[in-house]
JSON list of C-alpha atoms in Angstrom, two decimals:
[
{"chain": "A", "resi": 1, "resn": "MET", "atom": "CA", "xyz": [5.12, 26.40, -23.54]},
{"chain": "A", "resi": 2, "resn": "GLU", "atom": "CA", "xyz": [3.73, 27.83, -26.77]},
{"chain": "A", "resi": 3, "resn": "ARG", "atom": "CA", "xyz": [7.24, 28.68, -27.97]},
{"chain": "A", "resi": 4, "resn": "MET", "atom": "CA", "xyz": [8.40, 25.13, -27.37]},
{"chain": "A", "resi": 5, "resn": "ILE", "atom": "CA", "xyz": [5.47, 23.68, -29.33]},
{"chain": "A", "resi": 6, "resn": "ARG", "atom": "CA", "xyz": [6.08, 26.13, -32.16]},
{"chain": "A", "resi": 7, "resn": "TRP", "atom": "CA", "xyz": [9.78, 25.12, -32.21]},
{"chain": "A", "resi": 8, "resn": "PHE", "atom": "CA", "xyz": [8.87, 21.42, -32.53]},
{"chain": "A", "resi": 9, "resn": "VAL", "atom": "CA", "xyz": [6.39, 22.19, -35.31]},
{"chain": "A", "resi": 10, "resn": "ASN", "atom": "CA", "xyz": [9.00, 24.20, -37.22]},
{"chain": "A", "resi": 11, "resn": "ASN", "atom": "CA", "xyz": [11.80, 21.65, -36.62]},
{"chain": "A", "resi": 12, "resn": "SER", "atom": "CA", "xyz": [10.10, 18.34, -37.32]},
{"chain": "A", "resi": 13, "resn": "VAL", "atom": "CA", "xyz": [13.38, 16.50, -37.96]},
{"chain": "A", "resi": 14, "resn": "ALA", "atom": "CA", "xyz": [14.66, 17.40, -34.48]},
{"chain": "A", "resi": 15, "resn": "ALA", "atom": "CA", "xyz": [11.32, 16.42, -32.95]},
{"chain": "A", "resi": 16, "resn": "ASN", "atom": "CA", "xyz": [11.45, 13.03, -34.69]},
{"chain": "A", "resi": 17, "resn": "LEU", "atom": "CA", "xyz": [15.05, 12.48, -33.57]},
{"chain": "A", "resi": 18, "resn": "ILE", "atom": "CA", "xyz": [14.11, 13.23, -29.96]},
{"chain": "A", "resi": 19, "resn": "MET", "atom": "CA", "xyz": [11.14, 10.86, -30.23]},
{"chain": "A", "resi": 20, "resn": "ALA", "atom": "CA", "xyz": [13.36, 8.13, -31.72]},
{"chain": "A", "resi": 21, "resn": "PHE", "atom": "CA", "xyz": [15.91, 8.63, -28.92]},
{"chain": "A", "resi": 22, "resn": "ILE", "atom": "CA", "xyz": [13.21, 8.24, -26.26]},
{"chain": "A", "resi": 23, "resn": "ILE", "atom": "CA", "xyz": [11.80, 5.09, -27.89]},
{"chain": "A", "resi": 24, "resn": "ILE", "atom": "CA", "xyz": [15.25, 3.50, -28.37]},
{"chain": "A", "resi": 25, "resn": "SER", "atom": "CA", "xyz": [16.41, 4.31, -24.83]},
{"chain": "A", "resi": 26, "resn": "GLY", "atom": "CA", "xyz": [13.16, 2.91, -23.42]},
{"chain": "A", "resi": 27, "resn": "THR", "atom": "CA", "xyz": [13.52, -0.26, -25.47]},
{"chain": "A", "resi": 28, "resn": "LEU", "atom": "CA", "xyz": [17.13, -0.73, -24.36]},
{"chain": "A", "resi": 29, "resn": "THR", "atom": "CA", "xyz": [16.28, -0.35, -20.66]},
{"chain": "A", "resi": 30, "resn": "ILE", "atom": "CA", "xyz": [13.44, -2.92, -20.64]},
{"chain": "A", "resi": 31, "resn": "PRO", "atom": "CA", "xyz": [15.83, -5.88, -20.07]},
{"chain": "A", "resi": 32, "resn": "LEU", "atom": "CA", "xyz": [17.31, -4.05, -17.07]},
{"chain": "A", "resi": 33, "resn": "LEU", "atom": "CA", "xyz": [13.96, -3.94, -15.24]},
{"chain": "A", "resi": 34, "resn": "LYS", "atom": "CA", "xyz": [13.64, -6.39, -12.37]},
{"chain": "A", "resi": 35, "resn": "MET", "atom": "CA", "xyz": [10.52, -8.48, -12.93]},
{"chain": "A", "resi": 36, "resn": "GLU", "atom": "CA", "xyz": [9.32, -11.44, -10.90]},
{"chain": "A", "resi": 37, "resn": "VAL", "atom": "CA", "xyz": [6.34, -13.72, -11.38]},
{"chain": "A", "resi": 38, "resn": "PHE", "atom": "CA", "xyz": [5.75, -13.86, -7.62]},
{"chain": "A", "resi": 39, "resn": "PRO", "atom": "CA", "xyz": [7.54, -10.86, -6.09]},
{"chain": "A", "resi": 40, "resn": "GLU", "atom": "CA", "xyz": [8.39, -10.93, -2.41]},
{"chain": "A", "resi": 41, "resn": "ILE", "atom": "CA", "xyz": [6.39, -8.30, -0.59]},
{"chain": "A", "resi": 42, "resn": "SER", "atom": "CA", "xyz": [6.66, -7.02, 2.94]},
{"chain": "A", "resi": 43, "resn": "VAL", "atom": "CA", "xyz": [3.39, -6.79, 4.83]},
{"chain": "A", "resi": 44, "resn": "ASP", "atom": "CA", "xyz": [3.55, -4.38, 7.76]},
{"chain": "A", "resi": 45, "resn": "ILE", "atom": "CA", "xyz": [-0.15, -4.49, 8.63]},
{"chain": "A", "resi": 46, "resn": "VAL", "atom": "CA", "xyz": [-2.07, -7.23, 10.40]},
{"chain": "A", "resi": 47, "resn": "ASN", "atom": "CA", "xyz": [-5.87, -7.20, 10.32]},
{"chain": "A", "resi": 48, "resn": "VAL", "atom": "CA", "xyz": [-7.89, -9.06, 12.94]},
{"chain": "A", "resi": 49, "resn": "THR", "atom": "CA", "xyz": [-11.60, -9.40, 12.15]},
{"chain": "A", "resi": 50, "resn": "ALA", "atom": "CA", "xyz": [-14.12, -11.00, 14.47]},
{"chain": "A", "resi": 51, "resn": "ILE", "atom": "CA", "xyz": [-17.80, -11.69, 13.89]},
{"chain": "A", "resi": 52, "resn": "TYR", "atom": "CA", "xyz": [-20.32, -11.25, 16.70]},
{"chain": "A", "resi": 53, "resn": "PRO", "atom": "CA", "xyz": [-23.78, -12.12, 15.32]},
{"chain": "A", "resi": 54, "resn": "GLY", "atom": "CA", "xyz": [-26.65, -9.95, 16.52]},
{"chain": "A", "resi": 55, "resn": "ALA", "atom": "CA", "xyz": [-24.44, -7.39, 18.29]},
{"chain": "A", "resi": 56, "resn": "SER", "atom": "CA", "xyz": [-24.74, -3.63, 17.97]},
{"chain": "A", "resi": 57, "resn": "PRO", "atom": "CA", "xyz": [-21.61, -1.52, 17.26]},
{"chain": "A", "resi": 58, "resn": "PRO", "atom": "CA", "xyz": [-21.14, -0.52, 20.95]},
{"chain": "A", "resi": 59, "resn": "ASP", "atom": "CA", "xyz": [-21.42, -4.19, 21.97]},
{"chain": "A", "resi": 60, "resn": "VAL", "atom": "CA", "xyz": [-18.88, -5.20, 19.33]},
{"chain": "A", "resi": 61, "resn": "GLU", "atom": "CA", "xyz": [-16.53, -2.44, 20.47]},
{"chain": "A", "resi": 62, "resn": "ASN", "atom": "CA", "xyz": [-16.71, -3.46, 24.15]},
{"chain": "A", "resi": 63, "resn": "ALA", "atom": "CA", "xyz": [-16.68, -7.22, 23.62]},
{"chain": "A", "resi": 64, "resn": "ILE", "atom": "CA", "xyz": [-14.18, -7.50, 20.76]},
{"chain": "A", "resi": 65, "resn": "CYS", "atom": "CA", "xyz": [-12.25, -4.39, 19.76]},
{"chain": "A", "resi": 66, "resn": "ILE", "atom": "CA", "xyz": [-11.25, -3.13, 23.19]},
{"chain": "A", "resi": 67, "resn": "ARG", "atom": "CA", "xyz": [-10.24, -6.60, 24.40]},
{"chain": "A", "resi": 68, "resn": "ILE", "atom": "CA", "xyz": [-8.05, -7.23, 21.34]},
{"chain": "A", "resi": 69, "resn": "GLU", "atom": "CA", "xyz": [-6.47, -3.76, 21.65]},
{"chain": "A", "resi": 70, "resn": "GLU", "atom": "CA", "xyz": [-5.68, -4.36, 25.33]},
{"chain": "A", "resi": 71, "resn": "ARG", "atom": "CA", "xyz": [-4.00, -7.68, 24.54]},
{"chain": "A", "resi": 72, "resn": "LEU", "atom": "CA", "xyz": [-1.90, -6.12, 21.78]},
{"chain": "A", "resi": 73, "resn": "GLN", "atom": "CA", "xyz": [-0.80, -3.04, 23.77]},
{"chain": "A", "resi": 74, "resn": "GLY", "atom": "CA", "xyz": [2.04, -4.86, 25.53]},
{"chain": "A", "resi": 75, "resn": "LEU", "atom": "CA", "xyz": [3.64, -6.31, 22.41]},
{"chain": "A", "resi": 76, "resn": "ASP", "atom": "CA", "xyz": [6.89, -4.90, 21.01]},
{"chain": "A", "resi": 77, "resn": "GLY", "atom": "CA", "xyz": [7.21, -3.73, 17.42]},
{"chain": "A", "resi": 78, "resn": "ILE", "atom": "CA", "xyz": [3.77, -2.15, 17.05]},
{"chain": "A", "resi": 79, "resn": "SER", "atom": "CA", "xyz": [3.55, 1.41, 15.79]},
{"chain": "A", "resi": 80, "resn": "ARG", "atom": "CA", "xyz": [-0.23, 1.93, 15.77]},
{"chain": "A", "resi": 81, "resn": "ILE", "atom": "CA", "xyz": [-3.44, 0.08, 16.57]},
{"chain": "A", "resi": 82, "resn": "THR", "atom": "CA", "xyz": [-6.77, 1.17, 15.09]},
{"chain": "A", "resi": 83, "resn": "SER", "atom": "CA", "xyz": [-10.13, -0.49, 15.32]},
{"chain": "A", "resi": 84, "resn": "SER", "atom": "CA", "xyz": [-13.62, -0.15, 13.94]},
{"chain": "A", "resi": 85, "resn": "ALA", "atom": "CA", "xyz": [-16.87, -1.64, 15.11]},
{"chain": "A", "resi": 86, "resn": "SER", "atom": "CA", "xyz": [-19.96, -2.07, 13.02]},
{"chain": "A", "resi": 87, "resn": "GLU", "atom": "CA", "xyz": [-23.04, -4.19, 13.35]},
{"chain": "A", "resi": 88, "resn": "ASN", "atom": "CA", "xyz": [-22.04, -7.84, 13.85]},
{"chain": "A", "resi": 89, "resn": "VAL", "atom": "CA", "xyz": [-18.34, -7.26, 12.97]},
{"chain": "A", "resi": 90, "resn": "GLY", "atom": "CA", "xyz": [-15.28, -5.82, 14.70]},
{"chain": "A", "resi": 91, "resn": "SER", "atom": "CA", "xyz": [-11.98, -5.14, 12.97]},
{"chain": "A", "resi": 92, "resn": "VAL", "atom": "CA", "xyz": [-8.61, -4.25, 14.50]},
{"chain": "A", "resi": 93, "resn": "ASN", "atom": "CA", "xyz": [-5.70, -3.09, 12.31]},
{"chain": "A", "resi": 94, "resn": "VAL", "atom": "CA", "xyz": [-2.18, -3.38, 13.71]},
{"chain": "A", "resi": 95, "resn": "GLU", "atom": "CA", "xyz": [0.62, -1.45, 11.98]},
{"chain": "A", "resi": 96, "resn": "LEU", "atom": "CA", "xyz": [4.06, -2.88, 12.69]},
{"chain": "A", "resi": 97, "resn": "LEU", "atom": "CA", "xyz": [7.33, -1.00, 12.88]},
{"chain": "A", "resi": 98, "resn": "PRO", "atom": "CA", "xyz": [9.56, -1.42, 9.80]},
{"chain": "A", "resi": 99, "resn": "GLY", "atom": "CA", "xyz": [11.58, -4.62, 9.89]},
{"chain": "A", "resi": 100, "resn": "GLN", "atom": "CA", "xyz": [9.28, -6.46, 12.31]},
{"chain": "A", "resi": 101, "resn": "ASP", "atom": "CA", "xyz": [8.41, -10.06, 11.54]},
{"chain": "A", "resi": 102, "resn": "VAL", "atom": "CA", "xyz": [4.65, -10.60, 11.19]},
{"chain": "A", "resi": 103, "resn": "SER", "atom": "CA", "xyz": [4.89, -14.18, 12.46]},
{"chain": "A", "resi": 104, "resn": "GLU", "atom": "CA", "xyz": [6.22, -13.02, 15.83]}
]
């Protein structure tokens, strides 16, 4: 690494030419980049959140999380189901297989 730095210090013209090449090639490739104002994104995760006021985490787990997980178990196109229960709130995350439609 030290030899390379020393070479660039001793050959400043070559270093400047390399820098100019990088800047020019970067400038020329900017129009080729695909940019969209509102890009289409694929969402493969569905989050179900339910509020249960005044419930402890075990109550939320039994009343909300487990019931939602059981209902989702039979559906096709699901790769993984995870859930978390905290005080007053239960959340279930459903990861879909690639190519699955979220609306189904």
